[in-house]
Amino acid sequence: MKKILLLLMIPVLAGTGVHAQKFGGLAMTPPMGWNSWNHFGCNVDERLIMEVADAMVESGMKDAGYLYVNIDDCWHGERDSLGFIHPDPQRFPSGMKALADYIHSMGLKLGIYSDAGWKTCAGRPGSRGYEYQDAMQYAGWGIDYLKYDWCNTEGLNAEGAYLTMRDALYAAGRPVVFSICEWGNSDPWEWAADIGHLWRTTGDIYNCFDCVKDHGDWNSWGVLQILDMRDNGVLRRSAGPGHWNDPDMMEVGNGMSVSEDRAHFSLWCMLAAPLIAGNDIRSMSKETLAILTNRRAIAVNQDPLGIQGYKHASVDSLDVWVKPLSDGRFAVCFLNRGLNATEMEFVWKDNPFNDRLTGRAADFEKKIYRFENVWEDTHRGDTGAPLRATIPGHDVLMLILAEQR
Ligand code: GLA
């Protein structure tokens, strides 16, 4: 009898083993946090990460919703004789576990970076062949977020490589937000929703509103270039709670004008993009902080429906972006792509909103919506009359519309 039971149990146990999947219930709204790369590049150490965490709390960013403190490339030391990865002992002398404990004690979460190839983009050890071991190590340290890059992956298949790491993370047992970073090369929006919680849609961002930076064998891209690079109508089909398009980490506070930073942030909010700050938040200006913590803009980004906005119209240098929100509301963002100020008149009645993807619509002939201005506390109005405004160059006018009761 015992033998039979044992025999019966083996297939049952095998069937109830770790059923590989992505961690559910994470990133139900676009993840918010900070990442070291855009400002600090390879210049990372535990002191910086702790100071950034302190600043996240003291500046009010944590209260505004920023949660993840993410270390990008170059934290790595060597693998030991068993293959386990360790942080650079000079830069992280206390070790990753101690750093994670510090971050967690502040109510924040710690993110780390690796690469699906043999080496990271900056030449540090990649996870190729060590996926399960790295995932175990990260879980032991208490890591909450993994950005997984795509350098040095010659001959690998992206979907397969990301699936392997997803399964490794799941097997390691500690819930981790999994951030796919293969730059949109193999259309991750078509396959990544069950693999990661966000996926990069383009190459790297550059701290310029309307430029391309030539690095020789690769380019990085300004805000408008990223906005235009992919077919947003295709991308937005794949976005939603737990799975987001990622147009890259933000450059707010990294040298663009206040108008440009405001427009960049507004667009990322309209796109339901992850809001990962990329500036030195220990020493940011009042204007930068005000942009990063604008509660109305963040509410647009974090709306529970998780609908990615779309371009409603575009005339000359002016784009009109619309994002359906919960409770029948809409966010509208008028973007002046040009350098010169532009005067506009928007006749609501001639511009019904009709989002074919979600069926959400607003007919301004039938209903009047009242609005508040995201960036100007005192500007309120309604859609009963045309909207007239002057929008400075590289800036936005952003409104939240709610039905008049
Ligand atoms: C790639 C990524 C960047 C950054 C660097 C680090 O370029 O796209 O976001 O992580 O690697 O080397």
GROMACS .gro file of C-alpha atoms and ligand atoms in nm:
model
  417
    1MET     CA    1   0.000   0.000   0.000
    2LYS     CA    2   0.274   0.238   0.101
    3LYS     CA    3   0.457   0.172  -0.223
    4ILE     CA    4   0.149   0.244  -0.430
    5LEU     CA    5   0.090   0.569  -0.243
    6LEU     CA    6   0.449   0.669  -0.299
    7LEU     CA    7   0.425   0.593  -0.668
    8LEU     CA    8   0.104   0.791  -0.692
    9MET     CA    9   0.254   1.083  -0.510
   10ILE     CA   10   0.550   1.132  -0.739
   11PRO     CA   11   0.357   1.256  -1.042
   12VAL     CA   12   0.129   1.463  -0.818
   13LEU     CA   13   0.426   1.634  -0.651
   14ALA     CA   14   0.592   1.696  -0.983
   15GLY     CA   15   0.271   1.860  -1.095
   16THR     CA   16   0.254   2.086  -0.791
   17GLY     CA   17   0.618   2.191  -0.814
   18VAL     CA   18   0.698   2.553  -0.886
   19HIS     CA   19   0.463   2.641  -1.165
   20ALA     CA   20   0.664   2.901  -1.347
   21GLN     CA   21   0.493   3.228  -1.410
   22LYS     CA   22   0.546   3.595  -1.355
   23PHE     CA   23   0.472   3.739  -1.010
   24GLY     CA   24   0.113   3.860  -1.006
   25GLY     CA   25  -0.029   4.158  -0.822
   26LEU     CA   26   0.283   4.371  -0.878
   27ALA     CA   27   0.302   4.700  -1.070
   28MET     CA   28  -0.075   4.724  -1.089
   29THR     CA   29  -0.012   5.091  -1.167
   30PRO     CA   30   0.305   5.205  -1.348
   31PRO     CA   31   0.604   5.158  -1.113
   32MET     CA   32   0.741   5.476  -0.956
   33GLY     CA   33   1.094   5.520  -0.830
   34TRP     CA   34   1.445   5.631  -0.911
   35ASN     CA   35   1.733   5.479  -1.107
   36SER     CA   36   2.101   5.569  -1.098
   37TRP     CA   37   2.190   5.544  -1.468
   38ASN     CA   38   2.074   5.869  -1.631
   39HIS     CA   39   2.265   6.092  -1.392
   40PHE     CA   40   2.538   5.880  -1.235
   41GLY     CA   41   2.619   5.617  -1.499
   42CYS     CA   42   2.874   5.376  -1.350
   43ASN     CA   43   2.946   5.600  -1.054
   44VAL     CA   44   2.734   5.413  -0.797
   45ASP     CA   45   2.806   5.309  -0.441
   46GLU     CA   46   2.613   5.228  -0.125
   47ARG     CA   47   2.649   5.578   0.014
   48LEU     CA   48   2.483   5.731  -0.292
   49ILE     CA   49   2.200   5.479  -0.280
   50MET     CA   50   2.138   5.545   0.090
   51GLU     CA   51   2.148   5.922   0.040
   52VAL     CA   52   1.905   5.893  -0.247
   53ALA     CA   53   1.671   5.687  -0.029
   54ASP     CA   54   1.696   5.954   0.243
   55ALA     CA   55   1.619   6.224  -0.014
   56MET     CA   56   1.325   6.025  -0.147
   57VAL     CA   57   1.167   6.041   0.198
   58GLU     CA   58   1.274   6.393   0.298
   59SER     CA   59   1.178   6.558  -0.031
   60GLY     CA   60   0.825   6.419  -0.021
   61MET     CA   61   0.881   6.198  -0.324
   62LYS     CA   62   0.799   5.887  -0.123
   63ASP     CA   63   0.471   6.045  -0.011
   64ALA     CA   64   0.397   6.128  -0.374
   65GLY     CA   65   0.426   5.757  -0.459
   66TYR     CA   66   0.792   5.693  -0.550
   67LEU     CA   67   0.887   5.357  -0.405
   68TYR     CA   68   1.174   5.185  -0.586
   69VAL     CA   69   1.538   5.285  -0.546
   70ASN     CA   70   1.709   5.113  -0.837
   71ILE     CA   71   2.080   5.057  -0.888
   72ASP     CA   72   2.163   5.028  -1.257
   73ASP     CA   73   2.480   4.893  -1.417
   74CYS     CA   74   2.820   4.872  -1.244
   75TRP     CA   75   2.735   4.756  -0.891
   76HIS     CA   76   2.896   4.422  -0.970
   77GLY     CA   77   3.208   4.264  -0.832
   78GLU     CA   78   3.315   3.912  -0.923
   79ARG     CA   79   3.155   3.572  -0.922
   80ASP     CA   80   3.295   3.342  -0.654
   81SER     CA   81   3.426   2.990  -0.720
   82LEU     CA   82   3.069   2.853  -0.706
   83GLY     CA   83   2.943   3.114  -0.950
   84PHE     CA   84   2.758   3.339  -0.707
   85ILE     CA   85   2.776   3.707  -0.794
   86HIS     CA   86   2.893   3.961  -0.533
   87PRO     CA   87   2.881   4.339  -0.533
   88ASP     CA   88   3.196   4.543  -0.586
   89PRO     CA   89   3.356   4.530  -0.238
   90GLN     CA   90   3.494   4.884  -0.266
   91ARG     CA   91   3.166   5.040  -0.372
   92PHE     CA   92   2.934   4.827  -0.160
   93PRO     CA   93   3.147   4.726   0.139
   94SER     CA   94   2.846   4.653   0.361
   95GLY     CA   95   2.697   4.416   0.104
   96MET     CA   96   2.363   4.419  -0.072
   97LYS     CA   97   2.166   4.261   0.212
   98ALA     CA   98   2.259   4.543   0.450
   99LEU     CA   99   2.168   4.799   0.184
  100ALA     CA  100   1.834   4.631   0.120
  101ASP     CA  101   1.765   4.627   0.496
  102TYR     CA  102   1.833   5.001   0.511
  103ILE     CA  103   1.606   5.073   0.213
  104HIS     CA  104   1.332   4.852   0.354
  105SER     CA  105   1.354   5.016   0.696
  106MET     CA  106   1.250   5.339   0.524
  107GLY     CA  107   0.947   5.177   0.365
  108LEU     CA  108   1.115   5.177   0.022
  109LYS     CA  109   1.215   4.896  -0.212
  110LEU     CA  110   1.548   4.812  -0.371
  111GLY     CA  111   1.608   4.739  -0.737
  112ILE     CA  112   1.910   4.599  -0.912
  113TYR     CA  113   2.031   4.549  -1.268
  114SER     CA  114   2.161   4.260  -1.474
  115ASP     CA  115   2.180   4.152  -1.835
  116ALA     CA  116   2.058   3.851  -2.030
  117GLY     CA  117   2.394   3.824  -2.206
  118TRP     CA  118   2.741   3.723  -2.099
  119LYS     CA  119   2.826   4.078  -1.994
  120THR     CA  120   2.627   4.389  -1.907
  121CYS     CA  121   2.639   4.694  -2.130
  122ALA     CA  122   2.922   4.835  -1.918
  123GLY     CA  123   3.110   4.504  -1.930
  124ARG     CA  124   3.023   4.367  -1.586
  125PRO     CA  125   2.925   3.998  -1.541
  126GLY     CA  126   2.592   3.920  -1.711
  127SER     CA  127   2.346   3.653  -1.601
  128ARG     CA  128   2.374   3.425  -1.904
  129GLY     CA  129   2.407   3.072  -1.768
  130TYR     CA  130   2.369   3.193  -1.409
  131GLU     CA  131   2.002   3.291  -1.416
  132TYR     CA  132   1.877   3.069  -1.133
  133GLN     CA  133   2.183   3.135  -0.922
  134ASP     CA  134   2.154   3.511  -0.966
  135ALA     CA  135   1.783   3.502  -0.890
  136MET     CA  136   1.859   3.307  -0.570
  137GLN     CA  137   2.123   3.557  -0.471
  138TYR     CA  138   1.891   3.854  -0.534
  139ALA     CA  139   1.615   3.690  -0.330
  140GLY     CA  140   1.861   3.630  -0.045
  141TRP     CA  141   1.963   3.995  -0.052
  142GLY     CA  142   1.600   4.115  -0.051
  143ILE     CA  143   1.588   4.266  -0.399
  144ASP     CA  144   1.243   4.384  -0.513
  145TYR     CA  145   1.298   4.494  -0.875
  146LEU     CA  146   1.522   4.367  -1.153
  147LYS     CA  147   1.603   4.560  -1.469
  148TYR     CA  148   1.735   4.305  -1.717
  149ASP     CA  149   1.932   4.443  -2.011
  150TRP     CA  150   2.015   4.305  -2.354
  151CYS     CA  151   2.382   4.377  -2.431
  152ASN     CA  152   2.616   4.095  -2.541
  153THR     CA  153   2.334   3.858  -2.627
  154GLU     CA  154   2.449   3.757  -2.975
  155GLY     CA  155   2.258   3.449  -3.087
  156LEU     CA  156   2.003   3.460  -2.806
  157ASN     CA  157   1.628   3.480  -2.851
  158ALA     CA  158   1.482   3.763  -2.644
  159GLU     CA  159   1.152   3.601  -2.552
  160GLY     CA  160   1.333   3.282  -2.444
  161ALA     CA  161   1.603   3.465  -2.248
  162TYR     CA  162   1.351   3.679  -2.059
  163LEU     CA  163   1.131   3.377  -1.995
  164THR     CA  164   1.426   3.195  -1.837
  165MET     CA  165   1.492   3.482  -1.597
  166ARG     CA  166   1.122   3.519  -1.519
  167ASP     CA  167   1.108   3.151  -1.424
  168ALA     CA  168   1.428   3.181  -1.221
  169LEU     CA  169   1.292   3.477  -1.025
  170TYR     CA  170   0.967   3.296  -0.960
  171ALA     CA  171   1.148   2.984  -0.845
  172ALA     CA  172   1.359   3.193  -0.606
  173GLY     CA  173   1.032   3.289  -0.442
  174ARG     CA  174   1.074   3.659  -0.362
  175PRO     CA  175   0.830   3.883  -0.553
  176VAL     CA  176   1.028   4.097  -0.797
  177VAL     CA  177   0.911   4.354  -1.049
  178PHE     CA  178   1.074   4.236  -1.371
  179SER     CA  179   1.178   4.516  -1.604
  180ILE     CA  180   1.258   4.402  -1.957
  181CYS     CA  181   1.514   4.616  -2.137
  182GLU     CA  182   1.572   4.498  -2.493
  183TRP     CA  183   1.492   4.841  -2.639
  184GLY     CA  184   1.188   4.725  -2.833
  185ASN     CA  185   1.411   4.533  -3.076
  186SER     CA  186   1.185   4.230  -3.100
  187ASP     CA  187   0.847   4.393  -3.034
  188PRO     CA  188   0.818   4.291  -2.666
  189TRP     CA  189   0.472   4.449  -2.650
  190GLU     CA  190   0.363   4.143  -2.852
  191TRP     CA  191   0.500   3.881  -2.608
  192ALA     CA  192   0.613   4.029  -2.280
  193ALA     CA  193   0.289   4.081  -2.088
  194ASP     CA  194   0.316   3.738  -1.926
  195ILE     CA  195   0.690   3.764  -1.878
  196GLY     CA  196   0.767   4.105  -1.732
  197HIS     CA  197   0.590   4.393  -1.564
  198LEU     CA  198   0.733   4.654  -1.800
  199TRP     CA  199   0.936   4.652  -2.118
  200ARG     CA  200   1.144   4.919  -2.282
  201THR     CA  201   1.003   5.027  -2.617
  202THR     CA  202   1.307   5.218  -2.751
  203GLY     CA  203   1.678   5.274  -2.718
  204ASP     CA  204   1.815   5.499  -2.447
  205ILE     CA  205   1.677   5.839  -2.366
  206TYR     CA  206   1.899   6.149  -2.385
  207ASN     CA  207   1.852   6.464  -2.180
  208CYS     CA  208   1.728   6.674  -2.465
  209PHE     CA  209   1.374   6.746  -2.580
  210ASP     CA  210   1.419   6.723  -2.955
  211CYS     CA  211   1.757   6.575  -3.051
  212VAL     CA  212   1.937   6.261  -3.147
  213LYS     CA  213   2.274   6.193  -2.986
  214ASP     CA  214   2.516   6.002  -3.203
  215HIS     CA  215   2.747   5.772  -3.002
  216GLY     CA  216   2.914   5.620  -3.308
  217ASP     CA  217   2.758   5.276  -3.335
  218TRP     CA  218   2.439   5.366  -3.149
  219ASN     CA  219   2.212   5.664  -3.084
  220SER     CA  220   2.025   5.790  -2.784
  221TRP     CA  221   1.705   5.979  -2.822
  222GLY     CA  222   1.530   6.297  -2.711
  223VAL     CA  223   1.183   6.307  -2.560
  224LEU     CA  224   1.003   6.378  -2.890
  225GLN     CA  225   1.206   6.115  -3.074
  226ILE     CA  226   1.100   5.854  -2.818
  227LEU     CA  227   0.740   5.972  -2.835
  228ASP     CA  228   0.735   5.926  -3.213
  229MET     CA  229   0.951   5.618  -3.254
  230ARG     CA  230   0.685   5.348  -3.230
  231ASP     CA  231   0.324   5.321  -3.333
  232ASN     CA  232   0.155   5.425  -3.010
  233GLY     CA  233  -0.174   5.279  -3.136
  234VAL     CA  234  -0.010   4.935  -3.145
  235LEU     CA  235   0.180   4.976  -2.818
  236ARG     CA  236  -0.118   5.084  -2.612
  237ARG     CA  237  -0.305   4.762  -2.684
  238SER     CA  238  -0.057   4.580  -2.459
  239ALA     CA  239  -0.050   4.821  -2.166
  240GLY     CA  240  -0.250   4.768  -1.849
  241PRO     CA  241  -0.227   4.680  -1.481
  242GLY     CA  242   0.082   4.463  -1.429
  243HIS     CA  243   0.228   4.516  -1.779
  244TRP     CA  244   0.347   4.849  -1.912
  245ASN     CA  245   0.526   5.001  -2.207
  246ASP     CA  246   0.844   5.171  -2.083
  247PRO     CA  247   0.967   5.468  -2.290
  248ASP     CA  248   1.273   5.480  -2.059
  249MET     CA  249   1.360   5.646  -1.731
  250MET     CA  250   1.305   6.016  -1.694
  251GLU     CA  251   1.547   6.300  -1.761
  252VAL     CA  252   1.350   6.552  -1.552
  253GLY     CA  253   1.604   6.765  -1.362
  254ASN     CA  254   1.894   6.660  -1.582
  255GLY     CA  255   1.943   6.980  -1.777
  256MET     CA  256   1.638   7.048  -1.992
  257SER     CA  257   1.437   7.368  -1.940
  258VAL     CA  258   1.153   7.375  -1.689
  259SER     CA  259   0.903   7.379  -1.979
  260GLU     CA  260   1.068   7.076  -2.136
  261ASP     CA  261   1.082   6.889  -1.807
  262ARG     CA  262   0.715   6.964  -1.748
  263ALA     CA  263   0.622   6.846  -2.099
  264HIS     CA  264   0.837   6.531  -2.063
  265PHE     CA  265   0.675   6.444  -1.730
  266SER     CA  266   0.324   6.517  -1.858
  267LEU     CA  267   0.376   6.291  -2.159
  268TRP     CA  268   0.508   6.007  -1.947
  269CYS     CA  269   0.196   6.045  -1.731
  270MET     CA  270  -0.030   6.042  -2.038
  271LEU     CA  271   0.142   5.727  -2.166
  272ALA     CA  272   0.097   5.540  -1.835
  273ALA     CA  273   0.476   5.508  -1.841
  274PRO     CA  274   0.679   5.397  -1.542
  275LEU     CA  275   0.783   5.710  -1.352
  276ILE     CA  276   1.145   5.637  -1.273
  277ALA     CA  277   1.328   5.959  -1.188
  278GLY     CA  278   1.682   5.976  -1.323
  279ASN     CA  279   1.819   6.293  -1.164
  280ASP     CA  280   2.019   6.366  -0.850
  281ILE     CA  281   1.725   6.397  -0.612
  282ARG     CA  282   1.962   6.493  -0.326
  283SER     CA  283   2.016   6.835  -0.478
  284MET     CA  284   1.728   6.904  -0.716
  285SER     CA  285   1.573   7.247  -0.770
  286LYS     CA  286   1.231   7.345  -0.638
  287GLU     CA  287   1.100   7.341  -0.994
  288THR     CA  288   1.222   6.985  -1.054
  289LEU     CA  289   1.069   6.864  -0.729
  290ALA     CA  290   0.740   7.038  -0.809
  291ILE     CA  291   0.728   6.863  -1.145
  292LEU     CA  292   0.816   6.519  -1.011
  293THR     CA  293   0.561   6.543  -0.729
  294ASN     CA  294   0.267   6.711  -0.904
  295ARG     CA  295  -0.018   6.513  -0.755
  296ARG     CA  296  -0.263   6.569  -1.040
  297ALA     CA  297  -0.016   6.456  -1.305
  298ILE     CA  298   0.075   6.153  -1.094
  299ALA     CA  299  -0.293   6.067  -1.049
  300VAL     CA  300  -0.327   6.065  -1.428
  301ASN     CA  301  -0.032   5.828  -1.452
  302GLN     CA  302  -0.147   5.608  -1.165
  303ASP     CA  303  -0.513   5.590  -1.263
  304PRO     CA  304  -0.635   5.240  -1.173
  305LEU     CA  305  -0.772   5.166  -1.521
  306GLY     CA  306  -0.416   5.175  -1.654
  307ILE     CA  307  -0.515   5.293  -2.002
  308GLN     CA  308  -0.227   5.428  -2.208
  309GLY     CA  309  -0.317   5.760  -2.372
  310TYR     CA  310  -0.341   5.820  -2.745
  311LYS     CA  311  -0.293   6.104  -2.988
  312HIS     CA  312  -0.631   6.254  -3.061
  313ALA     CA  313  -0.516   6.512  -3.315
  314SER     CA  314  -0.217   6.698  -3.437
  315VAL     CA  315  -0.212   7.033  -3.616
  316ASP     CA  316   0.116   7.205  -3.707
  317SER     CA  317   0.334   7.194  -3.397
  318LEU     CA  318   0.047   7.108  -3.164
  319ASP     CA  319  -0.040   6.754  -3.052
  320VAL     CA  320  -0.353   6.675  -2.852
  321TRP     CA  321  -0.318   6.364  -2.635
  322VAL     CA  322  -0.609   6.203  -2.450
  323LYS     CA  323  -0.605   5.946  -2.169
  324PRO     CA  324  -0.929   5.790  -2.048
  325LEU     CA  325  -0.944   5.781  -1.667
  326SER     CA  326  -1.161   5.613  -1.407
  327ASP     CA  327  -1.506   5.757  -1.322
  328GLY     CA  328  -1.562   5.863  -1.682
  329ARG     CA  329  -1.291   6.129  -1.661
  330PHE     CA  330  -1.026   6.214  -1.921
  331ALA     CA  331  -0.684   6.372  -1.913
  332VAL     CA  332  -0.603   6.595  -2.209
  333CYS     CA  333  -0.255   6.718  -2.288
  334PHE     CA  334  -0.191   6.988  -2.547
  335LEU     CA  335   0.174   6.959  -2.644
  336ASN     CA  336   0.361   7.235  -2.824
  337ARG     CA  337   0.637   7.048  -3.007
  338GLY     CA  338   0.781   7.367  -3.153
  339LEU     CA  339   1.029   7.611  -3.003
  340ASN     CA  340   0.801   7.915  -3.033
  341ALA     CA  341   0.494   7.986  -2.826
  342THR     CA  342   0.172   7.895  -3.002
  343GLU     CA  343  -0.177   8.030  -2.962
  344MET     CA  344  -0.448   7.774  -2.981
  345GLU     CA  345  -0.823   7.750  -2.979
  346PHE     CA  346  -0.974   7.412  -2.908
  347VAL     CA  347  -1.342   7.382  -2.994
  348TRP     CA  348  -1.462   7.097  -2.776
  349LYS     CA  349  -1.783   7.045  -2.970
  350ASP     CA  350  -1.588   6.978  -3.288
  351ASN     CA  351  -1.359   6.734  -3.108
  352PRO     CA  352  -1.554   6.448  -2.955
  353PHE     CA  353  -1.321   6.194  -2.788
  354ASN     CA  354  -1.367   5.840  -2.907
  355ASP     CA  355  -1.120   5.576  -2.796
  356ARG     CA  356  -1.194   5.278  -3.015
  357LEU     CA  357  -0.966   5.052  -2.809
  358THR     CA  358  -1.154   5.099  -2.482
  359GLY     CA  359  -1.489   5.228  -2.602
  360ARG     CA  360  -1.451   5.536  -2.382
  361ALA     CA  361  -1.597   5.844  -2.542
  362ALA     CA  362  -1.696   6.201  -2.466
  363ASP     CA  363  -1.938   6.395  -2.680
  364PHE     CA  364  -1.903   6.759  -2.584
  365GLU     CA  365  -2.212   6.850  -2.777
  366LYS     CA  366  -2.421   6.634  -2.545
  367LYS     CA  367  -2.238   6.680  -2.217
  368ILE     CA  368  -2.038   6.953  -2.058
  369TYR     CA  369  -1.726   6.853  -1.867
  370ARG     CA  370  -1.560   7.075  -1.611
  371PHE     CA  371  -1.184   7.078  -1.604
  372GLU     CA  372  -0.892   7.154  -1.377
  373ASN     CA  373  -0.548   7.247  -1.500
  374VAL     CA  374  -0.281   7.001  -1.387
  375TRP     CA  375  -0.004   7.261  -1.372
  376GLU     CA  376  -0.196   7.573  -1.267
  377ASP     CA  377  -0.393   7.543  -0.946
  378THR     CA  378  -0.624   7.833  -1.016
  379HIS     CA  379  -0.715   7.759  -1.377
  380ARG     CA  380  -1.051   7.587  -1.396
  381GLY     CA  381  -1.321   7.590  -1.657
  382ASP     CA  382  -1.556   7.378  -1.861
  383THR     CA  383  -1.603   7.248  -2.211
  384GLY     CA  384  -1.908   7.467  -2.274
  385ALA     CA  385  -1.690   7.723  -2.449
  386PRO     CA  386  -1.383   7.684  -2.672
  387LEU     CA  387  -1.052   7.672  -2.489
  388ARG     CA  388  -0.815   7.953  -2.582
  389ALA     CA  389  -0.459   7.946  -2.460
  390THR     CA  390  -0.100   8.030  -2.542
  391ILE     CA  391   0.139   7.741  -2.492
  392PRO     CA  392   0.510   7.825  -2.463
  393GLY     CA  393   0.758   7.638  -2.682
  394HIS     CA  394   0.829   7.278  -2.574
  395ASP     CA  395   0.560   7.298  -2.309
  396VAL     CA  396   0.214   7.161  -2.241
  397LEU     CA  397  -0.129   7.253  -2.120
  398MET     CA  398  -0.271   6.957  -1.934
  399LEU     CA  399  -0.626   6.924  -1.808
  400ILE     CA  400  -0.836   6.669  -1.623
  401LEU     CA  401  -1.198   6.658  -1.740
  402ALA     CA  402  -1.486   6.529  -1.530
  403GLU     CA  403  -1.854   6.523  -1.617
  404GLN     CA  404  -2.051   6.814  -1.482
  405ARG     CA  405  -2.297   6.695  -1.220
  406GLA     C1  406   2.165   5.010  -2.161
  406GLA     C2  407   2.028   5.044  -2.103
  406GLA     C3  408   2.040   5.167  -2.014
  406GLA     C4  409   2.141   5.141  -1.904
  406GLA     C5  410   2.275   5.100  -1.962
  406GLA     C6  411   2.371   5.052  -1.854
  406GLA     O1  412   2.209   5.109  -2.248
  406GLA     O2  413   1.935   5.066  -2.205
  406GLA     O3  414   1.915   5.203  -1.963
  406GLA     O4  415   2.090   5.040  -1.820
  406GLA     O5  416   2.259   4.995  -2.056
  406GLA     O6  417   2.493   5.012  -1.905
   0.00000   0.00000   0.00000
